[in-house]
PDB file of C-alpha atoms in Angstrom:
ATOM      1  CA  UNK H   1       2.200 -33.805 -22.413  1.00 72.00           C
ATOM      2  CA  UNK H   2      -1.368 -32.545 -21.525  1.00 75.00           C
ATOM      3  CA  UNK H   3      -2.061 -36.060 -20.125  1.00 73.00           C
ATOM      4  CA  UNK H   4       0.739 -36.179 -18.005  1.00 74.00           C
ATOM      5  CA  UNK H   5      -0.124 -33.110 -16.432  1.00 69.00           C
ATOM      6  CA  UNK H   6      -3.510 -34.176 -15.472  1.00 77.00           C
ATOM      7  CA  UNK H   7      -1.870 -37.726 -14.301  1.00 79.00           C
ATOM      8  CA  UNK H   8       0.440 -35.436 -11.951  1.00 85.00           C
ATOM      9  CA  UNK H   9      -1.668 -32.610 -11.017  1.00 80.00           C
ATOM     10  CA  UNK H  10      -1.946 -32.833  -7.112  1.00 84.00           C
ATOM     11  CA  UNK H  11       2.125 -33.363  -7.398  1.00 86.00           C
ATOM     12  CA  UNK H  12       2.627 -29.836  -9.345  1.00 81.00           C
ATOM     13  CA  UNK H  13       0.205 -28.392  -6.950  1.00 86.00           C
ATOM     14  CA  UNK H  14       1.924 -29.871  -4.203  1.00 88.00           C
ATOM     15  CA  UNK H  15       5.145 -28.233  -5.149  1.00 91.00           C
ATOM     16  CA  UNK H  16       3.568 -24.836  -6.202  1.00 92.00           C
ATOM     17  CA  UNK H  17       2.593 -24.878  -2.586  1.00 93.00           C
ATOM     18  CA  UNK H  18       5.646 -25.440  -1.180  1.00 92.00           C
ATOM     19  CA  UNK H  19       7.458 -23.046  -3.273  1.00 92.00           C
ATOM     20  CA  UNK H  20       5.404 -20.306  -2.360  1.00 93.00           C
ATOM     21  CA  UNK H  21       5.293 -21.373   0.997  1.00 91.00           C
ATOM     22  CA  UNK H  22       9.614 -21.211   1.327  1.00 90.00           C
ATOM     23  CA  UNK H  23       9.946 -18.244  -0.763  1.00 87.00           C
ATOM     24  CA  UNK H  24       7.497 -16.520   2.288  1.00 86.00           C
ATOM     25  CA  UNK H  25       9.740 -17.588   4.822  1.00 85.00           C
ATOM     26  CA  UNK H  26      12.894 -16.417   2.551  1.00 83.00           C
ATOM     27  CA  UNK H  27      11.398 -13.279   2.026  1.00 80.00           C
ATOM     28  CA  UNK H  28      10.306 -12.359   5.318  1.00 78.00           C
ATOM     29  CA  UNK H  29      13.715 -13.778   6.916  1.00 73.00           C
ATOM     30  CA  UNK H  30      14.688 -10.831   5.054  1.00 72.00           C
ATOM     31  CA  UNK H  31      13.205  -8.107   5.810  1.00 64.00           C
ATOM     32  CA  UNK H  32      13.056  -8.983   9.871  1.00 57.00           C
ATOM     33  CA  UNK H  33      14.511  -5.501  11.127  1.00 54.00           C
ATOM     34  CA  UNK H  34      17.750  -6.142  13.316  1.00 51.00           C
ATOM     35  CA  UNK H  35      17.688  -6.621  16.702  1.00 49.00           C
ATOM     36  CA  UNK H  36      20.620  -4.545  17.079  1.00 52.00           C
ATOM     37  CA  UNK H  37      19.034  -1.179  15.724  1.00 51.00           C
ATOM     38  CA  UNK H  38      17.551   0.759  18.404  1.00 50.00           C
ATOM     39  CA  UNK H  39      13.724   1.873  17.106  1.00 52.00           C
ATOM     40  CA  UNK H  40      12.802   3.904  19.794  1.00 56.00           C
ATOM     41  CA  UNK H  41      14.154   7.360  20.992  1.00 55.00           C
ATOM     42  CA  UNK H  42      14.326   5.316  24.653  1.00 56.00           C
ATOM     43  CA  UNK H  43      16.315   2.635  23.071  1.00 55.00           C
ATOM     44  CA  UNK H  44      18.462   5.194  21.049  1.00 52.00           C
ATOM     45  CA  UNK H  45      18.939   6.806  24.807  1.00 54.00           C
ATOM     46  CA  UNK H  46      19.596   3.375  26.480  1.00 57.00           C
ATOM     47  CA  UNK H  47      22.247   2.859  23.689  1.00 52.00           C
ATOM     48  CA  UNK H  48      23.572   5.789  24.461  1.00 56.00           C
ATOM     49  CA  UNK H  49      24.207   5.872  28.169  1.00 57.00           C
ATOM     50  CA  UNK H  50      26.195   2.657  27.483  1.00 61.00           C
ATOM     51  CA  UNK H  51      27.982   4.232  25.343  1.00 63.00           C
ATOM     52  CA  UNK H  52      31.650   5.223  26.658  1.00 62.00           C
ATOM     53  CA  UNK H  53      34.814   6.641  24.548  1.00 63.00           C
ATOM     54  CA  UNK H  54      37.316   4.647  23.616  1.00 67.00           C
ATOM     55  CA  UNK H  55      39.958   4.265  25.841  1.00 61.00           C
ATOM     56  CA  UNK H  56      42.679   5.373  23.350  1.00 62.00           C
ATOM     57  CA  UNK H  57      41.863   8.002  21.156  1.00 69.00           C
ATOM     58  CA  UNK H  58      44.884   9.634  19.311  1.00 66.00           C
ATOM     59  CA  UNK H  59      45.648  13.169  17.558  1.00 64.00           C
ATOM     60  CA  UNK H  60      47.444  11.549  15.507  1.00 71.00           C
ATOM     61  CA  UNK H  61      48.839   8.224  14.537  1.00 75.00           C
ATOM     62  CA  UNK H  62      51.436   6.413  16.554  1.00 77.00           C
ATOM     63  CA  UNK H  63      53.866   5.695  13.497  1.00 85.00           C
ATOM     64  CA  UNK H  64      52.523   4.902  10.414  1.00 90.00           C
ATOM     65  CA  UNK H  65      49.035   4.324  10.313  1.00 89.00           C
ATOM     66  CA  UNK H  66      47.204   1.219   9.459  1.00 90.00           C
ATOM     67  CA  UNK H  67      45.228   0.457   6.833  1.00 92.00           C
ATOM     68  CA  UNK H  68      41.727  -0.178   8.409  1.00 91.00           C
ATOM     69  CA  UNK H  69      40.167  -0.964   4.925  1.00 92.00           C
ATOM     70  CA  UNK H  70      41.728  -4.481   5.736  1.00 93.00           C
ATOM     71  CA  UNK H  71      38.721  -4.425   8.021  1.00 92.00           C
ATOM     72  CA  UNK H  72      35.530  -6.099   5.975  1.00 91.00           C
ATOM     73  CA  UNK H  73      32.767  -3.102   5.924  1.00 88.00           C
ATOM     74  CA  UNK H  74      35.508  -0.549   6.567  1.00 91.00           C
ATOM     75  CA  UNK H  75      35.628   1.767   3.386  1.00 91.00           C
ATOM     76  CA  UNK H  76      38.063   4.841   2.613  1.00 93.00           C
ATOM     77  CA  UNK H  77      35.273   7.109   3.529  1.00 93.00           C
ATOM     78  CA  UNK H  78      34.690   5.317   7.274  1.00 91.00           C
ATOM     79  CA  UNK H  79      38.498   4.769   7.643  1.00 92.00           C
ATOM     80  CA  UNK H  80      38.942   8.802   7.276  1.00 93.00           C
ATOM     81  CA  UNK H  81      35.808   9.027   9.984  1.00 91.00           C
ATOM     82  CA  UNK H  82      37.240   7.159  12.091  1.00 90.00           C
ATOM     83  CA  UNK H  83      41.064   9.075  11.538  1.00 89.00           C
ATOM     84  CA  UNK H  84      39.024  12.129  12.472  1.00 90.00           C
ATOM     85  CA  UNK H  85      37.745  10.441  15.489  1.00 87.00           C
ATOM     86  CA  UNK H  86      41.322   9.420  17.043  1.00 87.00           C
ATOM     87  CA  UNK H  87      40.979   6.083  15.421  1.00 88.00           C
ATOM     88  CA  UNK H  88      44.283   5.312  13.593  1.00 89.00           C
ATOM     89  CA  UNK H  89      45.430   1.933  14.176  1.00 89.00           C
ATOM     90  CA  UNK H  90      44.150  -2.054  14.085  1.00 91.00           C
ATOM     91  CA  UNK H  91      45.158  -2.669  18.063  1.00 89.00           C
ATOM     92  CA  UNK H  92      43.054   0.495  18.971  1.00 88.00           C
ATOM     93  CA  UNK H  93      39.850  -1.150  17.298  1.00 90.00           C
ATOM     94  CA  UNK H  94      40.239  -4.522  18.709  1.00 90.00           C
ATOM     95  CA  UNK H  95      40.678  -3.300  22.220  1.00 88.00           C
ATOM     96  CA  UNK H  96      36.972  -2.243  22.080  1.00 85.00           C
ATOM     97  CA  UNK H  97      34.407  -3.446  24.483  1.00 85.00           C
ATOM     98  CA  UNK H  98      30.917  -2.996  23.885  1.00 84.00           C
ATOM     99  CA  UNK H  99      30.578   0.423  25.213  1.00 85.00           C
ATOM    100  CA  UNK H 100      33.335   1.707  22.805  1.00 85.00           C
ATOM    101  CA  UNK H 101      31.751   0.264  20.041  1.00 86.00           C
ATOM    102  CA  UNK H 102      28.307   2.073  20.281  1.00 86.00           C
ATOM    103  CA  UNK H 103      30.431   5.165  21.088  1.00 85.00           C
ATOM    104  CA  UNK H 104      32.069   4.673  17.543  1.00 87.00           C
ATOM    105  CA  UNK H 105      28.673   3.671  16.346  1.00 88.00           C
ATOM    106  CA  UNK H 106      27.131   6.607  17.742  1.00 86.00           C
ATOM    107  CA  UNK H 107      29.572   8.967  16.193  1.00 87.00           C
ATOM    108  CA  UNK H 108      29.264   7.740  12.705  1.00 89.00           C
ATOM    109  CA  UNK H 109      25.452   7.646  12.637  1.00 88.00           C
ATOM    110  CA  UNK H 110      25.600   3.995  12.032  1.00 87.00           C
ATOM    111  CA  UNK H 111      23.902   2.242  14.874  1.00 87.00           C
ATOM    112  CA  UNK H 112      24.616  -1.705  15.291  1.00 86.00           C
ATOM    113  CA  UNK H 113      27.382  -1.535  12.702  1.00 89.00           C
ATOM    114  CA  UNK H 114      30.257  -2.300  14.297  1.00 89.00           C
ATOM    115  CA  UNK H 115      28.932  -4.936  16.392  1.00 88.00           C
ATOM    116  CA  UNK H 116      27.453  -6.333  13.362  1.00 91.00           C
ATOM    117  CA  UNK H 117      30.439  -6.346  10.904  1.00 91.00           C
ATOM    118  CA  UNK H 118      32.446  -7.663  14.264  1.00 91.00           C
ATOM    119  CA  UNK H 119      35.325  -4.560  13.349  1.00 92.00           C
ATOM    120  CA  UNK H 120      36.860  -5.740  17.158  1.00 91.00           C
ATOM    121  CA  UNK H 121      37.314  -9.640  16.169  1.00 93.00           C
ATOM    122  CA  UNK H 122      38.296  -8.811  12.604  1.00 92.00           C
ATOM    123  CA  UNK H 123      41.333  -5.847  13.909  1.00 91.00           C
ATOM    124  CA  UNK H 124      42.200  -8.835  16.663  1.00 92.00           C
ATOM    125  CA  UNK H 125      43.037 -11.179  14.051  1.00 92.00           C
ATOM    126  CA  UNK H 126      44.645  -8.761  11.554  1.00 89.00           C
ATOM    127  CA  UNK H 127      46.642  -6.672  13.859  1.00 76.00           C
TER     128      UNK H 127
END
């Protein structure tokens, strides 16, 4: 064994090296903060001056409500946020622009989510 290690020793350096070199670019693929995620209080107050309210907002649901956990990255807890915002139903989500979005963003202290998780293209196909 010990002589075919020192036959093959530029070849398990070789690979060392390039193991270390793609778990690097793994690792800082990873951690790159989102481009979506405003980091400065000018970008937080360019996000929000495009910010607009949905158009339909409801006190209350228009028959029964949907189920907006059917949404992937929609939990109970955001679907009863977003009930307490007006937001009851699948076809109110996916008429969203981008405006409405960072306005639902903006009130649940979860900037980039929704344009993130794509909540507008996932209600479209569901409702």
């Amino acid at each position: 064994m010990f002589w075919l290690v020192t036959q093959m020793w530029f070849f398990l350096l070789l690979a060392f090296l390039f193991g270390a070199a793609a778990g690097a670019w793994i690792f800082a693929a990873r951690v790159r903060p989102s481009n979506q995620v405003p980091e400065t209080s000018a970008d937080v107050d360019a996000v929000a001056a495009s910010a607009r309210a949905p158009a339909l907002l409801l006190d209350a649901p228009d028959g029964p409500k949907d189920d907006l956990t059917q949404i992937i990255g929609v939990d109970r807890a955001t679907e009863t946020r977003l009930n307490e915002l007006g937001v009851f139903h699948l076809r109110q989500i996916a008429a969203w622009d981008d405006g409405a979005g960072r306005w639902i963003e903006i009130r649940l202290d979860e900037p980039g989510r929704v344009a993130r998780e794509r909540w507008s293209e996932q209600a479209a196909s569901l409702a």
